[in-house]
Each structure stands twice: as structure tokens, then as C-alpha cells.
PDB file of C-alpha atoms in Angstrom:
ATOM      1  CA  MET I  24      97.316 103.971  90.239  1.00  0.00           C
ATOM      2  CA  GLU I  25     100.563 102.232  90.092  1.00  0.00           C
ATOM      3  CA  PRO I  26     103.562 104.388  89.955  1.00  0.00           C
ATOM      4  CA  GLN I  27     104.769 105.424  86.616  1.00  0.00           C
ATOM      5  CA  GLY I  28     107.969 107.222  87.715  1.00  0.00           C
ATOM      6  CA  ILE I  29     109.392 109.855  89.366  1.00  0.00           C
ATOM      7  CA  THR I  30     107.674 113.898  89.071  1.00  0.00           C
ATOM      8  CA  VAL I  31     109.422 115.392  92.328  1.00  0.00           C
ATOM      9  CA  SER I  32     112.590 114.475  94.186  1.00  0.00           C
ATOM     10  CA  PHE I  33     113.456 115.825  97.175  1.00  0.00           C
ATOM     11  CA  GLN I  34     117.613 116.008  97.566  1.00  0.00           C
ATOM     12  CA  ASP I  35     119.139 116.893 100.731  1.00  0.00           C
ATOM     13  CA  VAL I  36     116.969 119.801 101.079  1.00  0.00           C
ATOM     14  CA  GLY I  37     116.767 122.546 104.002  1.00  0.00           C
ATOM     15  CA  LEU I  38     115.242 125.414 103.803  1.00  0.00           C
ATOM     16  CA  THR I  39     116.505 128.726 106.933  1.00  0.00           C
ATOM     17  CA  VAL I  40     115.139 132.131 106.828  1.00  0.00           C
ATOM     18  CA  GLY I  41     116.507 134.612 108.694  1.00  0.00           C
ATOM     19  CA  GLY I  42     118.612 132.504 110.864  1.00  0.00           C
ATOM     20  CA  ARG I  43     115.580 130.214 111.481  1.00  0.00           C
ATOM     21  CA  THR I  44     115.462 126.128 109.880  1.00  0.00           C
ATOM     22  CA  LEU I  45     112.225 125.616 108.224  1.00  0.00           C
ATOM     23  CA  LEU I  46     113.064 122.672 107.117  1.00  0.00           C
ATOM     24  CA  SER I  47     115.452 120.412 107.246  1.00  0.00           C
ATOM     25  CA  ASN I  48     117.254 116.558 106.044  1.00  0.00           C
ATOM     26  CA  LEU I  49     114.254 116.284 103.046  1.00  0.00           C
ATOM     27  CA  ASN I  50     114.601 113.010 101.029  1.00  0.00           C
ATOM     28  CA  PHE I  51     111.962 111.629  98.934  1.00  0.00           C
ATOM     29  CA  SER I  52     110.454 111.351  95.772  1.00  0.00           C
ATOM     30  CA  ILE I  53     106.778 111.694  94.725  1.00  0.00           C
ATOM     31  CA  TYR I  54     105.455 109.329  91.980  1.00  0.00           C
ATOM     32  CA  THR I  55     103.748 110.474  88.822  1.00  0.00           C
ATOM     33  CA  GLY I  56      99.644 109.414  89.273  1.00  0.00           C
ATOM     34  CA  GLU I  57     100.002 109.360  93.300  1.00  0.00           C
ATOM     35  CA  PHE I  58      98.574 111.396  95.664  1.00  0.00           C
ATOM     36  CA  LEU I  59     100.937 112.402  98.201  1.00  0.00           C
ATOM     37  CA  VAL I  60      99.290 114.041 101.364  1.00  0.00           C
ATOM     38  CA  LEU I  61     101.116 115.817 103.403  1.00  0.00           C
ATOM     39  CA  LEU I  62     100.227 115.469 107.282  1.00  0.00           C
ATOM     40  CA  GLY I  63     101.607 117.826 110.268  1.00  0.00           C
ATOM     41  CA  ARG I  64     100.435 120.231 112.958  1.00  0.00           C
ATOM     42  CA  SER I  65     100.368 123.826 112.653  1.00  0.00           C
ATOM     43  CA  GLY I  66     104.050 124.775 111.722  1.00  0.00           C
ATOM     44  CA  SER I  67     105.510 121.558 111.053  1.00  0.00           C
ATOM     45  CA  GLY I  68     106.337 122.979 107.778  1.00  0.00           C
ATOM     46  CA  LYS I  69     104.118 120.937 105.437  1.00  0.00           C
ATOM     47  CA  THR I  70     102.891 123.727 103.508  1.00  0.00           C
ATOM     48  CA  THR I  71     106.391 125.092 103.411  1.00  0.00           C
ATOM     49  CA  THR I  72     107.868 121.827 101.478  1.00  0.00           C
ATOM     50  CA  MET I  73     104.699 121.673  98.831  1.00  0.00           C
ATOM     51  CA  LYS I  74     105.800 125.330  98.421  1.00  0.00           C
ATOM     52  CA  LEU I  75     109.102 124.578  97.495  1.00  0.00           C
ATOM     53  CA  ILE I  76     107.971 122.864  94.114  1.00  0.00           C
ATOM     54  CA  ASN I  77     106.748 125.848  92.434  1.00  0.00           C
ATOM     55  CA  ARG I  78     109.258 127.420  93.582  1.00  0.00           C
ATOM     56  CA  LEU I  79     106.742 129.808  95.722  1.00  0.00           C
ATOM     57  CA  LEU I  80     110.389 129.150  97.993  1.00  0.00           C
ATOM     58  CA  ALA I  81     113.449 128.153  96.980  1.00  0.00           C
ATOM     59  CA  PRO I  82     115.927 126.315  98.924  1.00  0.00           C
ATOM     60  CA  THR I  83     118.714 127.130 100.796  1.00  0.00           C
ATOM     61  CA  LEU I  84     120.524 123.310 100.680  1.00  0.00           C
ATOM     62  CA  GLY I  85     120.441 120.862  98.152  1.00  0.00           C
ATOM     63  CA  THR I  86     117.647 120.490  95.025  1.00  0.00           C
ATOM     64  CA  VAL I  87     114.524 120.366  94.332  1.00  0.00           C
ATOM     65  CA  ARG I  88     113.855 118.589  90.967  1.00  0.00           C
ATOM     66  CA  VAL I  89     110.599 118.607  89.218  1.00  0.00           C
ATOM     67  CA  GLN I  90     110.758 116.122  86.178  1.00  0.00           C
ATOM     68  CA  GLU I  91     114.300 115.569  86.313  1.00  0.00           C
ATOM     69  CA  TRP I  92     115.411 119.545  86.418  1.00  0.00           C
ATOM     70  CA  ALA I  93     116.138 121.707  89.182  1.00  0.00           C
ATOM     71  CA  THR I  94     113.629 124.191  90.273  1.00  0.00           C
ATOM     72  CA  THR I  95     116.050 127.016  90.152  1.00  0.00           C
ATOM     73  CA  ASP I  96     116.655 126.000  86.717  1.00  0.00           C
ATOM     74  CA  TRP I  97     113.776 125.914  85.604  1.00  0.00           C
ATOM     75  CA  ASP I  98     111.805 128.934  83.908  1.00  0.00           C
ATOM     76  CA  VAL I  99     109.734 129.916  86.695  1.00  0.00           C
ATOM     77  CA  ILE I 100     106.631 130.497  84.382  1.00  0.00           C
ATOM     78  CA  ALA I 101     107.321 127.499  82.598  1.00  0.00           C
ATOM     79  CA  LEU I 102     106.985 125.788  86.289  1.00  0.00           C
ATOM     80  CA  ARG I 103     104.075 127.050  87.096  1.00  0.00           C
ATOM     81  CA  ARG I 104     102.102 126.386  84.701  1.00  0.00           C
ATOM     82  CA  ASN I 105     102.883 122.635  84.512  1.00  0.00           C
ATOM     83  CA  ILE I 106     101.244 122.551  88.195  1.00  0.00           C
ATOM     84  CA  GLY I 107      97.711 123.552  89.010  1.00  0.00           C
ATOM     85  CA  TYR I 108      97.659 125.414  92.325  1.00  0.00           C
ATOM     86  CA  VAL I 109      94.588 125.112  94.847  1.00  0.00           C
ATOM     87  CA  ILE I 110      94.226 126.802  97.928  1.00  0.00           C
ATOM     88  CA  GLN I 111      91.518 127.285 100.562  1.00  0.00           C
ATOM     89  CA  GLU I 112      90.519 130.427  99.526  1.00  0.00           C
ATOM     90  CA  ILE I 113      90.306 129.645  96.277  1.00  0.00           C
ATOM     91  CA  GLY I 114      90.894 132.837  95.347  1.00  0.00           C
ATOM     92  CA  LEU I 115      88.436 133.492  92.409  1.00  0.00           C
ATOM     93  CA  PHE I 116      88.041 136.187  90.868  1.00  0.00           C
ATOM     94  CA  PRO I 117      84.599 138.097  92.151  1.00  0.00           C
ATOM     95  CA  HIS I 118      83.603 140.341  89.006  1.00  0.00           C
ATOM     96  CA  PHE I 119      84.991 137.283  86.402  1.00  0.00           C
ATOM     97  CA  THR I 120      81.807 134.725  85.502  1.00  0.00           C
ATOM     98  CA  ILE I 121      82.907 130.939  86.397  1.00  0.00           C
ATOM     99  CA  GLU I 122      83.744 130.456  82.558  1.00  0.00           C
ATOM    100  CA  GLN I 123      86.077 132.982  83.005  1.00  0.00           C
ATOM    101  CA  ASN I 124      87.460 132.171  86.339  1.00  0.00           C
ATOM    102  CA  VAL I 125      87.679 128.711  84.584  1.00  0.00           C
ATOM    103  CA  GLY I 126      89.585 129.679  81.421  1.00  0.00           C
ATOM    104  CA  LEU I 127      91.643 132.492  83.052  1.00  0.00           C
ATOM    105  CA  VAL I 128      95.556 130.395  82.247  1.00  0.00           C
ATOM    106  CA  PRO I 129      93.870 129.452  78.810  1.00  0.00           C
ATOM    107  CA  THR I 130      93.287 132.423  78.024  1.00  0.00           C
ATOM    108  CA  LEU I 131      96.807 133.580  79.016  1.00  0.00           C
ATOM    109  CA  GLN I 132      98.415 130.494  77.192  1.00  0.00           C
ATOM    110  CA  GLY I 133      97.011 132.323  74.088  1.00  0.00           C
ATOM    111  CA  TRP I 134      93.900 129.634  73.584  1.00  0.00           C
ATOM    112  CA  ASN I 135      90.916 130.729  71.193  1.00  0.00           C
ATOM    113  CA  SER I 136      88.080 131.018  72.488  1.00  0.00           C
ATOM    114  CA  LYS I 137      86.299 128.051  71.200  1.00  0.00           C
ATOM    115  CA  GLN I 138      89.298 125.621  73.008  1.00  0.00           C
ATOM    116  CA  ILE I 139      88.340 128.039  76.182  1.00  0.00           C
ATOM    117  CA  LYS I 140      84.602 127.569  75.764  1.00  0.00           C
ATOM    118  CA  SER I 141      85.363 123.456  74.664  1.00  0.00           C
ATOM    119  CA  ARG I 142      87.226 123.437  77.516  1.00  0.00           C
ATOM    120  CA  VAL I 143      85.836 124.820  80.300  1.00  0.00           C
ATOM    121  CA  HIS I 144      82.414 123.116  79.598  1.00  0.00           C
ATOM    122  CA  GLU I 145      84.099 119.947  79.830  1.00  0.00           C
ATOM    123  CA  LEU I 146      86.311 120.853  83.045  1.00  0.00           C
ATOM    124  CA  LEU I 147      82.458 122.085  84.630  1.00  0.00           C
ATOM    125  CA  HIS I 148      81.246 118.463  83.431  1.00  0.00           C
ATOM    126  CA  LEU I 149      83.699 116.695  84.948  1.00  0.00           C
ATOM    127  CA  ILE I 150      83.194 118.500  88.378  1.00  0.00           C
ATOM    128  CA  GLY I 151      79.612 118.022  88.692  1.00  0.00           C
ATOM    129  CA  LEU I 152      78.148 121.547  87.517  1.00  0.00           C
ATOM    130  CA  GLU I 153      76.071 122.137  84.284  1.00  0.00           C
ATOM    131  CA  PRO I 154      77.775 124.725  82.175  1.00  0.00           C
ATOM    132  CA  GLY I 155      74.213 125.941  81.251  1.00  0.00           C
ATOM    133  CA  GLN I 156      73.258 126.081  84.679  1.00  0.00           C
ATOM    134  CA  PHE I 157      76.841 127.817  85.923  1.00  0.00           C
ATOM    135  CA  ALA I 158      79.288 129.224  83.517  1.00  0.00           C
ATOM    136  CA  THR I 159      77.652 132.550  83.035  1.00  0.00           C
ATOM    137  CA  ARG I 160      77.317 132.684  87.242  1.00  0.00           C
ATOM    138  CA  TYR I 161      79.771 134.479  88.974  1.00  0.00           C
ATOM    139  CA  PRO I 162      81.092 133.792  92.843  1.00  0.00           C
ATOM    140  CA  HIS I 163      79.098 134.960  95.175  1.00  0.00           C
ATOM    141  CA  GLN I 164      76.112 133.274  93.505  1.00  0.00           C
ATOM    142  CA  LEU I 165      77.528 129.810  94.537  1.00  0.00           C
ATOM    143  CA  SER I 166      78.036 127.787  97.460  1.00  0.00           C
ATOM    144  CA  GLY I 167      81.146 127.609  99.562  1.00  0.00           C
ATOM    145  CA  GLY I 168      81.042 123.881  98.117  1.00  0.00           C
ATOM    146  CA  GLN I 169      80.480 124.498  94.599  1.00  0.00           C
ATOM    147  CA  ARG I 170      83.043 127.162  94.226  1.00  0.00           C
ATOM    148  CA  GLN I 171      85.599 125.010  95.933  1.00  0.00           C
ATOM    149  CA  ARG I 172      84.809 122.871  92.919  1.00  0.00           C
ATOM    150  CA  VAL I 173      85.677 125.577  90.222  1.00  0.00           C
ATOM    151  CA  GLY I 174      88.922 126.070  91.592  1.00  0.00           C
ATOM    152  CA  VAL I 175      89.838 122.461  91.315  1.00  0.00           C
ATOM    153  CA  ALA I 176      88.343 123.577  87.174  1.00  0.00           C
ATOM    154  CA  ARG I 177      90.382 126.127  87.241  1.00  0.00           C
ATOM    155  CA  ALA I 178      93.446 124.278  88.083  1.00  0.00           C
ATOM    156  CA  LEU I 179      92.844 121.984  85.972  1.00  0.00           C
ATOM    157  CA  ALA I 180      92.230 124.242  82.862  1.00  0.00           C
ATOM    158  CA  ALA I 181      95.642 123.950  81.575  1.00  0.00           C
ATOM    159  CA  ASP I 182      95.558 120.513  82.091  1.00  0.00           C
ATOM    160  CA  PRO I 183      99.210 120.424  83.878  1.00  0.00           C
ATOM    161  CA  PRO I 184     100.427 116.945  85.063  1.00  0.00           C
ATOM    162  CA  MET I 185     100.177 118.010  88.639  1.00  0.00           C
ATOM    163  CA  LEU I 186      97.925 119.840  91.529  1.00  0.00           C
ATOM    164  CA  LEU I 187      99.646 121.167  94.969  1.00  0.00           C
ATOM    165  CA  MET I 188      96.817 121.248  96.939  1.00  0.00           C
ATOM    166  CA  ASP I 189      96.416 123.376  99.949  1.00  0.00           C
ATOM    167  CA  GLU I 190      94.277 122.225 102.779  1.00  0.00           C
ATOM    168  CA  PRO I 191      91.232 123.513 100.141  1.00  0.00           C
ATOM    169  CA  PHE I 192      88.711 121.535 101.919  1.00  0.00           C
ATOM    170  CA  GLY I 193      89.410 122.853 104.972  1.00  0.00           C
ATOM    171  CA  ALA I 194      86.634 126.218 105.503  1.00  0.00           C
ATOM    172  CA  LEU I 195      83.950 123.527 104.190  1.00  0.00           C
ATOM    173  CA  ASP I 196      80.954 121.937 106.366  1.00  0.00           C
ATOM    174  CA  PRO I 197      81.454 118.114 107.288  1.00  0.00           C
ATOM    175  CA  ILE I 198      78.873 116.984 105.235  1.00  0.00           C
ATOM    176  CA  THR I 199      80.340 119.000 101.661  1.00  0.00           C
ATOM    177  CA  ARG I 200      84.061 118.064 102.758  1.00  0.00           C
ATOM    178  CA  LEU I 201      83.313 113.857 102.612  1.00  0.00           C
ATOM    179  CA  GLU I 202      81.271 114.504  99.513  1.00  0.00           C
ATOM    180  CA  LEU I 203      84.717 116.574  97.751  1.00  0.00           C
ATOM    181  CA  GLN I 204      87.279 114.220  99.037  1.00  0.00           C
ATOM    182  CA  GLN I 205      85.160 111.387  97.734  1.00  0.00           C
ATOM    183  CA  GLU I 206      84.435 113.064  94.326  1.00  0.00           C
ATOM    184  CA  PHE I 207      88.276 114.487  94.098  1.00  0.00           C
ATOM    185  CA  ARG I 208      89.925 111.388  94.628  1.00  0.00           C
ATOM    186  CA  ARG I 209      87.498 109.366  92.067  1.00  0.00           C
ATOM    187  CA  LEU I 210      88.387 112.193  89.560  1.00  0.00           C
ATOM    188  CA  GLN I 211      92.464 112.484  90.712  1.00  0.00           C
ATOM    189  CA  GLN I 212      91.882 108.066  90.055  1.00  0.00           C
ATOM    190  CA  GLU I 213      90.226 108.997  86.592  1.00  0.00           C
ATOM    191  CA  LEU I 214      92.627 111.857  85.441  1.00  0.00           C
ATOM    192  CA  GLY I 215      95.780 110.115  86.483  1.00  0.00           C
ATOM    193  CA  LYS I 216      97.048 113.503  87.739  1.00  0.00           C
ATOM    194  CA  THR I 217     100.279 114.016  90.601  1.00  0.00           C
ATOM    195  CA  VAL I 218      98.821 115.556  92.992  1.00  0.00           C
ATOM    196  CA  VAL I 219     100.232 117.138  96.438  1.00  0.00           C
ATOM    197  CA  PHE I 220      97.994 117.523  98.993  1.00  0.00           C
ATOM    198  CA  VAL I 221      98.231 119.813 102.204  1.00  0.00           C
ATOM    199  CA  THR I 222      96.294 118.961 105.223  1.00  0.00           C
ATOM    200  CA  HIS I 223      95.892 118.601 109.590  1.00  0.00           C
ATOM    201  CA  ASP I 224      93.014 116.230 109.530  1.00  0.00           C
ATOM    202  CA  ILE I 225      94.190 112.714 109.564  1.00  0.00           C
ATOM    203  CA  GLN I 226      90.880 111.291 108.715  1.00  0.00           C
ATOM    204  CA  GLU I 227      91.101 113.615 105.406  1.00  0.00           C
ATOM    205  CA  ALA I 228      94.446 111.807 104.612  1.00  0.00           C
ATOM    206  CA  LEU I 229      92.981 108.438 104.874  1.00  0.00           C
ATOM    207  CA  ILE I 230      90.637 108.529 103.005  1.00  0.00           C
ATOM    208  CA  LEU I 231      92.708 110.469 100.042  1.00  0.00           C
ATOM    209  CA  ALA I 232      95.879 109.257 100.605  1.00  0.00           C
ATOM    210  CA  SER I 233      97.890 106.642  98.167  1.00  0.00           C
ATOM    211  CA  ARG I 234     100.999 107.749 100.241  1.00  0.00           C
ATOM    212  CA  ILE I 235     101.404 109.874 103.960  1.00  0.00           C
ATOM    213  CA  GLY I 236     104.144 111.977 104.691  1.00  0.00           C
ATOM    214  CA  LEU I 237     103.839 113.202 108.464  1.00  0.00           C
ATOM    215  CA  MET I 238     106.229 116.196 108.858  1.00  0.00           C
ATOM    216  CA  HIS I 239     107.252 116.695 112.538  1.00  0.00           C
ATOM    217  CA  ASP I 240     109.635 120.354 113.169  1.00  0.00           C
ATOM    218  CA  GLY I 241     110.345 120.646 109.573  1.00  0.00           C
ATOM    219  CA  ARG I 242     111.658 117.111 109.216  1.00  0.00           C
ATOM    220  CA  LEU I 243     109.697 113.955 106.760  1.00  0.00           C
ATOM    221  CA  VAL I 244     109.254 111.857 109.685  1.00  0.00           C
ATOM    222  CA  PHE I 245     106.856 109.312 107.997  1.00  0.00           C
ATOM    223  CA  LEU I 246     106.462 108.330 104.298  1.00  0.00           C
ATOM    224  CA  GLY I 247     104.292 105.304 103.823  1.00  0.00           C
ATOM    225  CA  THR I 248     101.067 104.023 103.219  1.00  0.00           C
ATOM    226  CA  ALA I 249      97.811 104.344 105.011  1.00  0.00           C
ATOM    227  CA  GLU I 250      97.735 100.962 106.220  1.00  0.00           C
ATOM    228  CA  GLU I 251     101.235 101.451 107.283  1.00  0.00           C
ATOM    229  CA  PHE I 252     100.463 104.717 108.861  1.00  0.00           C
ATOM    230  CA  LEU I 253      97.642 102.975 110.820  1.00  0.00           C
ATOM    231  CA  HIS I 254     100.411 100.114 112.141  1.00  0.00           C
ATOM    232  CA  SER I 255     103.604 102.563 112.564  1.00  0.00           C
ATOM    233  CA  GLU I 256     105.201 102.887 115.813  1.00  0.00           C
ATOM    234  CA  ASN I 257     106.245 106.449 115.021  1.00  0.00           C
ATOM    235  CA  ALA I 258     105.330 109.164 118.155  1.00  0.00           C
ATOM    236  CA  GLU I 259     103.800 111.723 115.757  1.00  0.00           C
ATOM    237  CA  ALA I 260     101.942 109.265 113.689  1.00  0.00           C
ATOM    238  CA  GLN I 261     100.545 107.566 117.246  1.00  0.00           C
ATOM    239  CA  THR I 262      99.756 111.456 118.183  1.00  0.00           C
ATOM    240  CA  PHE I 263      98.099 111.920 114.899  1.00  0.00           C
ATOM    241  CA  LEU I 264      96.074 108.438 116.011  1.00  0.00           C
ATOM    242  CA  LYS I 265      94.895 109.089 118.837  1.00  0.00           C
ATOM    243  CA  PRO I 266      91.417 110.643 118.405  1.00  0.00           C
ATOM    244  CA  LEU I 267      90.667 108.060 115.631  1.00  0.00           C
ATOM    245  CA  ARG I 268      91.005 105.430 118.564  1.00  0.00           C
ATOM    246  CA  THR I 269      89.295 107.177 120.931  1.00  0.00           C
ATOM    247  CA  MET I 270      86.407 107.721 118.265  1.00  0.00           C
ATOM    248  CA  GLU I 271      86.437 103.927 117.752  1.00  0.00           C
ATOM    249  CA  ARG I 272      86.362 103.066 121.279  1.00  0.00           C
ATOM    250  CA  TRP I 273      83.296 105.279 121.957  1.00  0.00           C
ATOM    251  CA  THR I 274      81.180 103.446 119.154  1.00  0.00           C
ATOM    252  CA  GLU I 275      82.389 100.847 120.865  1.00  0.00           C
ATOM    253  CA  ARG I 276      80.696 101.487 123.945  1.00  0.00           C
ATOM    254  CA  GLU I 277      77.377 102.735 122.043  1.00  0.00           C
TER     255      GLU I 277
END
């Protein structure tokens, strides 16, 4: 999907906590409808950067803008209602049915029960879970991959224009993980949502991203397409590509 405009912008952003600099000199934009993957090692600043978007954190320097408004000027509840949030642990309520979990945000927003049921069933169809089979089940009755699908559906329930996803598939087995990566990429293209996705997995980044932002020591050291990443001479990018190239050599030897 071609970028349609700017949804988020970071302008000279830095973050210092307890005298320790976590982020510095972040200057980049996230385009409407794109799938931006923030890639980096543990502690590189990728999740911290993402949390600035929905104001789980606030910058100590510079400005983060969402839809042209500084995050510090937004009503925080209104801001977060415009942004779906998906994490690895999903956070489904164990004593809620799947229908109740997916319909949580519309319920809080005052939708009527008929609207909520219709939206929930629409989303369950969209993520490949038959409502007649899954709507009345509880989270413990689902597989890990199915629960992760429900987490995505819940984030989409109120139709937010943007999704933030923090290593959502990291706990899944490799086969289920690949299936969900491919399915979610198709879904994102179909719905046209702006997605910011955090991972430390280079293969996941290459599968999903329209652009990859590489974080290192609290800085954005590379931003470009997957193809540009593969040809980047940046030292940290080369470090992430090394396992892929080792695998290619083993494949060639076989």
C-alpha cells in the first residue's frame, strides 16, 4: 500500500529516566497504512519508542505527534482509543468468553449489545475463528495461536486507525508463528491499518515490514525497506543479517 500521509512523527525525541538516557535524537515519520517494524536487540529502545506513541511514556526532549497533535496535548483516553495495542502475553480476561473479550472496548465506549455482537462476529470471521464455535469459549479452551488471534481481534474491535504490536507472536511455535505472520500481513493490507510492530527477529521483520527501523543503543540507526535493509552496510544491520547468510551457506552446501 502506498503511503497516504503521516500518522505519527518523532521530532528530536529523547527520553531520560533516572539520569539514564534511553532514547536520543529520534527523527522519523510513520506513514498512514504502512507496516513499520522496529527491529533491535533486547534493550535497544524499540519497545520504549513504541510506548511513546500511545503515551505509556512521554518524551523528556522533543515531540511525538499523532495525527498532527503532540501526544502530551491529547486526552490520554481519547489517544488510546485511537490505537489498538497487542502484546505477547495477550492479556485476555480468563473469566470472560471470547465474545466478551473481543467486545470489551466497544462495551466501554457504550455500543449497544446488537452492534457489539455483530462487530465481534465480523472480527472472528476475519481472523479465521468461526463465531458459532468460538464465541462462547473461554481463553483456556483455545490454543496459543488462537488466543493470539483473539488478541488481534480485540485490538481491532473499535476500528482504530493504528495498531501497536509488541512481539505478539514471540511465544508461539515456529509453524504457528509463520502462519500468523502471513495471515496478519494479509489482514493489514486488506484493512489498511497503520501498524508499528516490535521484534528482535530479522526473519519476522523481512516477512512483515513495508519499512524496517533498526534500533541500537536508543537510536534509530537505519530506516528503509526490507530490500534496502538487505543491502545496508550499517554494522548493526550486518549483525542481524549474519544468521540469515550462515543459513544460506548451509543450504547451498546441502
